[in-house]
CSV table of C-alpha atoms in Angstrom, one decimal:
chain,number,residue,atom,x,y,z
Y,1,MET,CA,-43.4,-39.1,113.1
Y,2,LYS,CA,-42.1,-36.2,115.4
Y,3,TYR,CA,-43.0,-33.2,112.4
Y,4,ASP,CA,-46.5,-32.2,111.6
Y,5,PHE,CA,-47.2,-33.1,108.2
Y,6,GLU,CA,-50.8,-33.2,108.2
Y,7,THR,CA,-51.7,-29.7,108.3
Y,8,VAL,CA,-52.7,-27.9,105.3
Y,9,ILE,CA,-52.7,-24.0,105.3
Y,10,ASN,CA,-55.2,-22.3,103.4
Y,11,ARG,CA,-53.5,-20.2,101.0
Y,12,THR,CA,-56.0,-18.3,99.6
Y,13,GLY,CA,-55.8,-14.7,99.3
Y,14,THR,CA,-51.8,-14.8,100.2
Y,15,GLY,CA,-50.6,-14.4,96.3
Y,16,ALA,CA,-49.7,-18.2,96.6
Y,17,CYS,CA,-49.3,-18.9,92.8
Y,18,LYS,CA,-50.8,-22.2,92.4
Y,19,TRP,CA,-53.7,-21.2,94.5
Y,20,GLU,CA,-54.2,-17.9,92.6
Y,21,HIS,CA,-53.9,-20.0,89.4
Y,22,MET,CA,-56.4,-22.0,90.3
Y,23,LEU,CA,-59.2,-19.5,92.0
Y,24,ALA,CA,-58.6,-17.2,88.8
Y,25,ASP,CA,-59.7,-20.0,86.4
Y,26,HIS,CA,-62.4,-21.5,88.9
Y,27,PRO,CA,-63.7,-19.5,91.6
Y,28,GLU,CA,-65.9,-21.7,92.3
Y,29,VAL,CA,-63.9,-24.8,93.7
Y,30,ASP,CA,-64.8,-25.9,96.5
Y,31,GLU,CA,-62.9,-24.6,99.8
Y,32,ASP,CA,-61.6,-27.2,100.6
Y,33,ILE,CA,-59.7,-28.3,97.4
Y,34,ILE,CA,-55.8,-28.2,97.4
Y,35,PRO,CA,-54.0,-27.4,94.2
Y,36,LEU,CA,-51.3,-30.1,93.4
Y,37,SER,CA,-49.5,-28.3,90.4
Y,38,ILE,CA,-46.6,-25.7,90.5
Y,39,ALA,CA,-43.6,-27.3,92.9
Y,40,ASP,CA,-43.9,-26.2,96.2
Y,41,MET,CA,-45.5,-28.1,99.2
Y,42,GLU,CA,-48.1,-27.7,100.9
Y,43,LEU,CA,-47.1,-28.4,104.5
Y,44,VAL,CA,-46.0,-26.3,107.1
Y,45,ASN,CA,-42.4,-25.3,107.6
Y,46,ALA,CA,-39.9,-27.1,109.5
Y,47,PRO,CA,-40.3,-25.5,113.1
Y,48,GLU,CA,-36.6,-24.8,113.3
Y,49,ILE,CA,-36.8,-22.3,110.6
Y,50,GLN,CA,-39.8,-21.1,111.8
Y,51,LYS,CA,-38.2,-20.5,115.0
Y,52,GLY,CA,-34.8,-19.6,114.0
Y,53,LEU,CA,-36.0,-16.6,111.4
Y,54,LYS,CA,-38.4,-15.3,114.4
Y,55,GLU,CA,-35.1,-14.9,116.1
Y,56,TYR,CA,-33.0,-13.4,113.8
Y,57,ILE,CA,-35.8,-10.7,113.2
Y,58,ASP,CA,-35.3,-9.6,116.6
Y,59,LYS,CA,-31.4,-9.7,116.9
Y,60,HIS,CA,-30.6,-8.2,113.7
Y,61,VAL,CA,-30.8,-5.2,111.0
Y,62,LEU,CA,-32.3,-6.5,107.9
Y,63,GLY,CA,-30.0,-4.0,105.2
Y,64,TYR,CA,-28.1,-5.3,102.8
Y,65,ASN,CA,-26.3,-8.3,103.6
Y,66,ASN,CA,-23.5,-10.5,101.5
Y,67,PRO,CA,-23.4,-13.9,102.6
Y,68,TRP,CA,-21.2,-14.2,106.0
Y,69,PRO,CA,-18.8,-17.3,106.9
Y,70,GLU,CA,-21.3,-19.3,108.8
Y,71,TYR,CA,-23.9,-19.1,105.9
Y,72,LEU,CA,-20.9,-20.7,103.6
Y,73,GLU,CA,-19.8,-23.1,105.9
Y,74,ALA,CA,-23.3,-24.7,106.0
Y,75,VAL,CA,-23.6,-24.5,102.2
Y,76,CYS,CA,-20.2,-26.4,102.0
Y,77,GLY,CA,-21.1,-28.7,104.8
Y,78,TRP,CA,-24.3,-29.4,103.3
Y,79,MET,CA,-22.6,-30.6,100.0
Y,80,LYS,CA,-20.2,-32.8,101.7
Y,81,ARG,CA,-22.3,-34.5,104.4
Y,82,ARG,CA,-25.8,-35.2,101.4
Y,83,HIS,CA,-23.6,-35.3,98.3
Y,84,ASP,CA,-20.0,-36.4,99.1
Y,85,TRP,CA,-19.0,-33.4,97.2
Y,86,GLU,CA,-16.2,-30.9,98.8
Y,87,VAL,CA,-16.9,-27.5,97.4
Y,88,LYS,CA,-15.1,-24.3,98.1
Y,89,LYS,CA,-16.7,-21.1,99.5
Y,90,GLU,CA,-15.4,-19.0,96.7
Y,91,TRP,CA,-17.2,-21.3,93.8
Y,92,ILE,CA,-20.5,-20.2,95.5
Y,93,THR,CA,-22.6,-17.3,93.5
Y,94,GLN,CA,-25.9,-16.4,95.3
Y,95,THR,CA,-29.0,-16.0,92.5
Y,96,PRO,CA,-32.6,-14.9,93.7
Y,97,GLY,CA,-33.6,-18.8,92.2
Y,98,VAL,CA,-32.3,-21.5,90.1
Y,99,VAL,CA,-35.0,-20.1,87.3
Y,100,PRO,CA,-32.9,-16.7,86.9
Y,101,ALA,CA,-29.7,-18.6,87.4
Y,102,MET,CA,-31.0,-20.6,83.8
Y,103,PHE,CA,-31.3,-17.3,82.6
Y,104,PHE,CA,-28.1,-15.8,83.2
Y,105,ALA,CA,-26.2,-19.0,82.6
Y,106,VAL,CA,-27.8,-18.6,79.2
Y,107,LYS,CA,-26.5,-15.3,78.5
Y,108,ALA,CA,-22.9,-15.9,79.7
Y,109,PHE,CA,-22.0,-18.9,77.8
Y,110,THR,CA,-24.0,-18.1,74.6
Y,111,GLU,CA,-24.3,-15.7,72.1
Y,112,PRO,CA,-27.7,-14.5,70.3
Y,113,GLY,CA,-28.6,-17.3,67.6
Y,114,ASP,CA,-26.2,-19.8,69.5
Y,115,GLY,CA,-27.9,-23.6,70.0
Y,116,VAL,CA,-28.7,-24.5,73.6
Y,117,ILE,CA,-29.7,-28.3,73.8
Y,118,ILE,CA,-32.4,-29.4,76.2
Y,119,MET,CA,-33.7,-32.9,77.1
Y,120,THR,CA,-37.4,-33.0,76.4
Y,121,PRO,CA,-40.2,-33.1,78.2
Y,122,VAL,CA,-38.5,-30.7,80.8
Y,123,TYR,CA,-39.2,-28.0,83.3
Y,124,TYR,CA,-40.7,-25.5,80.8
Y,125,PRO,CA,-38.4,-22.5,82.1
Y,126,PHE,CA,-35.8,-24.4,80.3
Y,127,TYR,CA,-37.6,-23.4,76.9
Y,128,GLY,CA,-38.3,-19.7,78.1
Y,129,ALA,CA,-34.6,-19.1,79.4
Y,130,VAL,CA,-33.6,-20.1,75.8
Y,131,LYS,CA,-36.5,-18.3,73.6
Y,132,ALA,CA,-36.2,-15.2,75.7
Y,133,ASN,CA,-32.4,-14.5,75.3
Y,134,GLU,CA,-32.5,-15.3,71.8
Y,135,ARG,CA,-30.7,-18.4,71.5
Y,136,LYS,CA,-31.8,-21.3,69.1
Y,137,LEU,CA,-33.9,-24.0,71.0
Y,138,VAL,CA,-32.0,-27.6,70.3
Y,139,GLU,CA,-34.4,-30.5,71.5
Y,140,THR,CA,-33.2,-34.1,72.2
Y,141,HIS,CA,-36.1,-36.3,73.3
Y,142,LEU,CA,-35.8,-38.8,76.0
Y,143,LEU,CA,-36.3,-42.5,74.9
Y,144,ASP,CA,-39.4,-43.4,76.3
Y,145,ASP,CA,-40.1,-47.3,77.1
Y,146,GLY,CA,-43.3,-47.0,78.8
Y,147,GLU,CA,-41.8,-47.4,81.8
Y,148,THR,CA,-39.1,-45.2,82.7
Y,149,TYR,CA,-36.9,-42.8,80.3
Y,150,THR,CA,-33.3,-42.8,78.9
Y,151,VAL,CA,-31.1,-40.5,77.3
Y,152,ASP,CA,-31.2,-40.9,73.0
Y,153,PHE,CA,-27.2,-40.4,73.3
Y,154,GLU,CA,-27.0,-41.0,69.9
Y,155,ASP,CA,-28.9,-38.1,69.1
Y,156,LEU,CA,-27.3,-35.7,71.8
Y,157,GLU,CA,-24.4,-36.8,70.3
Y,158,CYS,CA,-25.2,-35.5,66.9
Y,159,LYS,CA,-26.1,-32.1,68.5
Y,160,ALA,CA,-23.4,-31.2,70.3
Y,161,LYS,CA,-21.4,-32.1,67.2
Y,162,ASP,CA,-23.1,-29.3,65.7
Y,163,PRO,CA,-20.5,-26.3,66.3
Y,164,GLU,CA,-23.1,-23.7,66.3
Y,165,ASN,CA,-24.4,-25.7,70.0
Y,166,LYS,CA,-22.9,-24.3,72.9
Y,167,LEU,CA,-24.7,-25.3,76.1
Y,168,LEU,CA,-26.4,-27.9,77.3
Y,169,LEU,CA,-29.2,-27.5,80.0
Y,170,LEU,CA,-29.2,-30.6,82.2
Y,171,CYS,CA,-32.4,-31.6,84.4
Y,172,SER,CA,-30.9,-33.7,87.3
Y,173,PRO,CA,-32.9,-35.1,88.8
Y,174,HIS,CA,-34.9,-34.9,85.7
Y,175,ASN,CA,-38.2,-33.0,85.9
Y,176,PRO,CA,-40.8,-34.0,85.1
Y,177,VAL,CA,-40.2,-37.5,84.4
Y,178,GLY,CA,-38.6,-38.1,87.7
Y,179,ARG,CA,-35.0,-39.9,86.5
Y,180,VAL,CA,-32.3,-39.9,88.8
Y,181,TRP,CA,-29.1,-40.0,86.3
Y,182,THR,CA,-26.7,-43.3,87.0
Y,183,VAL,CA,-22.7,-42.5,87.3
Y,184,GLU,CA,-22.8,-44.1,83.7
Y,185,GLU,CA,-25.2,-41.8,81.5
Y,186,LEU,CA,-24.0,-38.6,83.2
Y,187,GLU,CA,-20.4,-39.8,82.5
Y,188,ARG,CA,-21.6,-40.2,79.0
Y,189,ILE,CA,-23.4,-36.9,79.0
Y,190,GLY,CA,-20.2,-35.4,80.1
Y,191,ARG,CA,-18.0,-36.9,77.8
Y,192,ILE,CA,-20.0,-36.0,74.7
Y,193,CYS,CA,-20.3,-32.3,76.1
Y,194,ILE,CA,-17.0,-31.6,77.2
Y,195,ASP,CA,-15.6,-33.5,73.5
Y,196,ASN,CA,-17.8,-31.0,71.6
Y,197,ASP,CA,-16.7,-28.1,73.8
Y,198,VAL,CA,-20.4,-27.7,74.9
Y,199,VAL,CA,-20.8,-26.3,78.6
Y,200,ILE,CA,-23.3,-28.0,81.3
Y,201,VAL,CA,-25.5,-26.1,83.1
Y,202,SER,CA,-26.8,-28.7,85.4
Y,203,ASP,CA,-30.2,-28.0,87.3
Y,204,GLU,CA,-30.0,-30.4,90.8
Y,205,ILE,CA,-32.6,-28.5,92.6
Y,206,HIS,CA,-34.1,-31.6,93.7
Y,207,PHE,CA,-30.8,-33.1,94.4
Y,208,ASP,CA,-32.0,-34.1,98.2
Y,209,LEU,CA,-35.5,-35.6,96.7
Y,210,ILE,CA,-34.2,-39.0,96.4
Y,211,MET,CA,-36.2,-42.1,96.5
Y,212,PRO,CA,-34.9,-45.3,98.5
Y,213,GLY,CA,-32.4,-47.5,96.4
Y,214,TYR,CA,-31.3,-44.5,94.2
Y,215,LYS,CA,-28.6,-42.3,94.8
Y,216,HIS,CA,-28.0,-39.0,93.1
Y,217,HIS,CA,-24.4,-37.8,91.9
Y,218,VAL,CA,-23.9,-34.5,91.6
Y,219,PHE,CA,-22.4,-33.7,87.9
Y,220,ALA,CA,-19.2,-31.8,89.1
Y,221,SER,CA,-18.2,-34.3,91.4
Y,222,LEU,CA,-17.7,-36.8,89.2
Y,223,SER,CA,-14.0,-35.7,88.3
Y,224,GLU,CA,-12.0,-32.6,88.1
Y,225,GLU,CA,-12.8,-32.5,84.1
Y,226,PHE,CA,-16.3,-32.4,84.8
Y,227,ALA,CA,-15.9,-29.9,87.3
Y,228,GLN,CA,-14.3,-27.4,85.3
Y,229,HIS,CA,-17.0,-27.5,82.3
Y,230,SER,CA,-20.0,-27.4,84.4
Y,231,VAL,CA,-22.3,-24.8,86.2
Y,232,ILE,CA,-23.9,-26.8,89.3
Y,233,CYS,CA,-27.4,-25.0,90.5
Y,234,THR,CA,-28.8,-25.8,93.7
Y,235,ALA,CA,-31.0,-24.3,96.4
Y,236,PRO,CA,-32.7,-25.2,99.7
Y,237,SER,CA,-36.0,-24.2,98.1
Y,238,LYS,CA,-37.5,-27.5,96.6
Y,239,THR,CA,-35.8,-29.0,99.7
Y,240,PHE,CA,-37.5,-27.1,102.6
Y,241,ASN,CA,-40.1,-25.2,100.9
Y,242,LEU,CA,-38.3,-22.1,100.8
Y,243,ALA,CA,-38.9,-20.8,97.4
Y,244,GLY,CA,-40.2,-17.7,98.7
Y,245,MET,CA,-37.1,-16.8,100.2
Y,246,GLN,CA,-35.1,-16.6,96.6
Y,247,THR,CA,-32.2,-17.8,97.8
Y,248,SER,CA,-30.0,-20.1,95.4
Y,249,ASN,CA,-26.4,-21.4,95.4
Y,250,ILE,CA,-24.5,-21.8,91.9
Y,251,ILE,CA,-21.8,-23.4,92.3
Y,252,ILE,CA,-19.2,-22.8,89.6
Y,253,PRO,CA,-15.4,-24.6,90.3
Y,254,ASN,CA,-14.1,-23.1,87.0
Y,255,PRO,CA,-13.0,-19.4,87.6
Y,256,GLU,CA,-13.3,-18.5,84.2
Y,257,LEU,CA,-16.9,-19.9,83.9
Y,258,GLN,CA,-17.4,-18.1,87.2
Y,259,LYS,CA,-16.4,-14.7,86.0
Y,260,LYS,CA,-18.7,-15.0,82.9
Y,261,PHE,CA,-21.9,-16.0,85.1
Y,262,VAL,CA,-21.0,-13.3,87.6
Y,263,ALA,CA,-20.9,-10.6,85.0
Y,264,GLN,CA,-24.2,-11.5,84.2
Y,265,VAL,CA,-25.9,-11.2,87.5
Y,266,ASP,CA,-23.7,-8.0,88.1
Y,267,SER,CA,-25.4,-6.5,84.8
Y,268,CYS,CA,-28.7,-7.4,86.0
Y,269,GLY,CA,-28.1,-5.1,89.4
Y,270,MET,CA,-28.4,-8.8,91.5
Y,271,GLU,CA,-25.2,-8.5,93.4
Y,272,LEU,CA,-27.2,-9.4,96.9
Y,273,ALA,CA,-30.0,-12.1,97.7
Y,274,ASN,CA,-32.5,-11.8,100.3
Y,275,ILE,CA,-31.2,-11.5,103.7
Y,276,LEU,CA,-33.5,-14.1,105.3
Y,277,GLY,CA,-33.1,-16.5,102.7
Y,278,TYR,CA,-29.3,-17.0,103.4
Y,279,GLU,CA,-30.7,-17.5,106.9
Y,280,ALA,CA,-33.1,-19.9,106.2
Y,281,CYS,CA,-31.2,-21.6,104.0
Y,282,ARG,CA,-28.2,-21.7,106.8
Y,283,ILE,CA,-31.0,-22.9,109.6
Y,284,ALA,CA,-32.0,-25.8,107.0
Y,285,TYR,CA,-28.5,-26.9,106.2
Y,286,THR,CA,-27.6,-26.9,110.1
Y,287,GLU,CA,-30.6,-27.9,112.0
Y,288,CYS,CA,-33.5,-29.8,109.7
Y,289,GLU,CA,-32.0,-33.0,108.6
Y,290,GLU,CA,-34.2,-35.0,110.6
Y,291,TRP,CA,-37.3,-33.0,109.0
Y,292,LEU,CA,-35.9,-33.9,105.9
Y,293,GLU,CA,-35.6,-37.6,106.6
Y,294,GLU,CA,-39.1,-37.5,107.6
Y,295,LEU,CA,-40.5,-35.7,104.9
Y,296,LEU,CA,-38.7,-38.1,102.3
Y,297,GLN,CA,-40.9,-41.0,104.2
Y,298,LEU,CA,-43.7,-38.9,103.3
Y,299,ILE,CA,-43.1,-38.4,99.5
Y,300,VAL,CA,-42.5,-42.1,99.6
Y,301,ARG,CA,-45.7,-43.2,101.1
Y,302,ASN,CA,-47.7,-40.7,98.7
Y,303,LYS,CA,-45.7,-42.0,96.0
Y,304,GLU,CA,-46.9,-45.7,96.7
Y,305,TYR,CA,-50.5,-44.9,97.7
Y,306,VAL,CA,-50.8,-43.3,94.1
Y,307,GLU,CA,-49.0,-46.4,92.1
Y,308,ARG,CA,-51.2,-48.7,94.2
Y,309,PHE,CA,-54.7,-46.7,93.8
Y,310,THR,CA,-54.0,-46.4,90.0
Y,311,GLU,CA,-53.1,-50.3,89.3
Y,312,GLU,CA,-56.4,-51.4,91.6
Y,313,HIS,CA,-58.9,-48.9,90.4
Y,314,PHE,CA,-57.5,-47.5,86.7
Y,315,PRO,CA,-54.4,-49.3,85.5
Y,316,ILE,CA,-55.2,-47.6,82.1
Y,317,ILE,CA,-53.4,-44.7,83.9
Y,318,LYS,CA,-49.8,-45.8,84.3
Y,319,CYS,CA,-47.4,-44.1,87.1
Y,320,ARG,CA,-44.3,-43.9,85.4
Y,321,LYS,CA,-40.8,-44.8,87.7
Y,322,MET,CA,-40.6,-42.0,90.3
Y,323,GLU,CA,-36.5,-42.2,91.2
Y,324,GLY,CA,-36.3,-38.5,92.5
Y,325,THR,CA,-38.0,-35.4,92.9
Y,326,TYR,CA,-41.7,-35.3,94.7
Y,327,LEU,CA,-43.7,-34.6,91.4
Y,328,GLN,CA,-45.4,-38.0,90.2
Y,329,TRP,CA,-45.4,-38.3,85.9
Y,330,LEU,CA,-48.8,-39.9,85.1
Y,331,ASP,CA,-49.2,-41.1,81.6
Y,332,PHE,CA,-53.1,-40.2,80.8
Y,333,ARG,CA,-52.6,-41.3,76.9
Y,334,ALA,CA,-54.2,-44.4,76.5
Y,335,LEU,CA,-57.8,-42.1,77.2
Y,336,ASN,CA,-57.0,-40.8,73.8
Y,337,MET,CA,-58.1,-37.2,74.9
Y,338,ASP,CA,-57.0,-33.9,73.4
Y,339,PRO,CA,-54.6,-32.7,76.2
Y,340,LYS,CA,-56.8,-29.6,76.4
Y,341,GLU,CA,-60.1,-31.3,77.1
Y,342,GLN,CA,-58.1,-33.7,79.5
Y,343,GLU,CA,-56.9,-30.9,81.5
Y,344,LYS,CA,-60.1,-29.4,81.3
Y,345,MET,CA,-62.0,-32.5,82.5
Y,346,LEU,CA,-59.7,-32.8,85.8
Y,347,GLN,CA,-60.0,-29.1,86.6
Y,348,SER,CA,-64.1,-28.6,86.0
Y,349,GLU,CA,-64.9,-32.1,87.4
Y,350,ALA,CA,-62.2,-33.6,89.2
Y,351,GLN,CA,-61.6,-30.5,90.7
Y,352,LEU,CA,-57.9,-31.8,90.1
Y,353,PHE,CA,-55.4,-29.1,89.5
Y,354,LEU,CA,-52.0,-30.6,88.2
Y,355,ASP,CA,-49.6,-29.6,86.0
Y,356,ALA,CA,-50.4,-30.9,82.3
Y,357,GLY,CA,-48.0,-32.3,80.4
Y,358,TYR,CA,-48.1,-30.3,77.4
Y,359,MET,CA,-46.2,-27.5,79.3
Y,360,PHE,CA,-43.4,-29.5,79.3
Y,361,GLY,CA,-42.7,-29.7,75.5
Y,362,GLY,CA,-42.2,-32.6,73.2
Y,363,GLY,CA,-43.2,-35.7,74.6
Y,364,GLY,CA,-45.5,-34.4,77.4
Y,365,ASP,CA,-48.9,-34.5,75.3
Y,366,GLY,CA,-51.7,-36.8,77.2
Y,367,PHE,CA,-49.4,-36.4,81.0
Y,368,GLU,CA,-50.0,-34.9,84.3
Y,369,ARG,CA,-47.7,-34.3,86.5
Y,370,ILE,CA,-48.8,-34.4,90.3
Y,371,ASN,CA,-47.1,-33.1,93.1
Y,372,LEU,CA,-47.4,-35.2,96.0
Y,373,ALA,CA,-45.2,-33.2,99.1
Y,374,CYS,CA,-48.9,-32.6,100.6
Y,375,PRO,CA,-50.4,-34.3,103.5
Y,376,THR,CA,-51.4,-38.3,102.6
Y,377,TRP,CA,-55.1,-37.5,103.1
Y,378,VAL,CA,-54.8,-34.9,100.2
Y,379,ILE,CA,-53.5,-37.3,98.0
Y,380,GLU,CA,-56.1,-39.7,99.2
Y,381,LYS,CA,-58.9,-37.4,98.5
Y,382,ALA,CA,-57.6,-36.5,95.0
Y,383,MET,CA,-57.3,-40.4,93.8
Y,384,ALA,CA,-61.0,-40.2,94.9
Y,385,ARG,CA,-62.2,-37.8,93.1
Y,386,LEU,CA,-60.4,-39.0,90.0
Y,387,LEU,CA,-61.8,-42.3,90.5
Y,388,ASP,CA,-65.1,-40.7,90.3
Y,389,VAL,CA,-64.8,-38.7,87.2
Y,390,LEU,CA,-63.0,-41.7,85.5
Y,391,ARG,CA,-65.9,-44.0,86.2
Y,392,LYS,CA,-68.1,-41.5,84.6
Y,393,HIS,CA,-66.7,-41.0,81.5
Y,394,PHE,CA,-64.2,-44.5,81.0
Y,395,SER,CA,-66.5,-47.0,83.1
Y,396,GLU,CA,-65.2,-49.6,81.0
Y,397,HIS,CA,-61.4,-49.2,82.3
Y,398,VAL,CA,-62.4,-48.7,85.9
Y,399,ARG,CA,-62.8,-51.2,88.7
């Protein structure tokens, strides 16, 4: 490979969230342990971004800055090249992240007491965006066939028909279950919501991270009608490990929806994003596609390693089909452990720091989400530690 996907930078003492969480609860953890929980990468950033930001700092004043034409052109160009979606510059609004955008959207398109539909299990900030804003959480559970997940369309339609439910927070690709929704599934979701006057806010932050054989479809790209009823949340942060740059592009073709959304952003005093985030995004979208292609190869390799290892050594633990993201959803339920005890065993004995399934709400108990965006050798060591612990406690299920 041209790029370095082998080096891990020790982030102890730097404020890195998952490292700080690990060390707060387990200060005695071995020095070589890498946490595989929160979804940022344990990989060095693309050298084009490193070099470009250094040059930018040398030449520019780091003052208040709106997005400039080259930045907006880079965003539009990325959407066209990678996602076959023609985006107009005036549709784009910046926020300091997709999670804040979810909070803004809930406030923009609903009133206190209104229902917001989510498909569970799902990325845990979805719950916070609803509850913190005094809206009613309306859960529709994904259907689990033991291998993959599908939408319970009957239940979704029932909930969408309730006039008190005004908004759907869609996760596409879905985190944590790894689904890349098909055109047919998205069209059915859209038809149900539009027919019942439910606005769709689609979190598509993982839309560049798609496994071979699958294709992501931006919800708003499917038809003009869908575009006029949706808000599309995008960012370079997952794709290029830029979460700390706090720059997201929220794309809203409908001017009335955009007006409501921008009003909420402005009400919080967040009219401007991070100037270095703008530049990092511009560089990523214009210079780093080759880095992304190699990253995808790494994720596929790590995914396949985990699948082979579990099947060979402890098939009682099931890898759910990962069609997109870099987050593998592992089913530990056959161990019949209390979810908190399972988490404790993994952390204290295997020194394996994952995101426990219960964090993702309904249907998550007994699962674990492992972050595969790291060198393969990190995954190999993590799986070996897991094998040792399972051999100790569940020898009858270990090969």
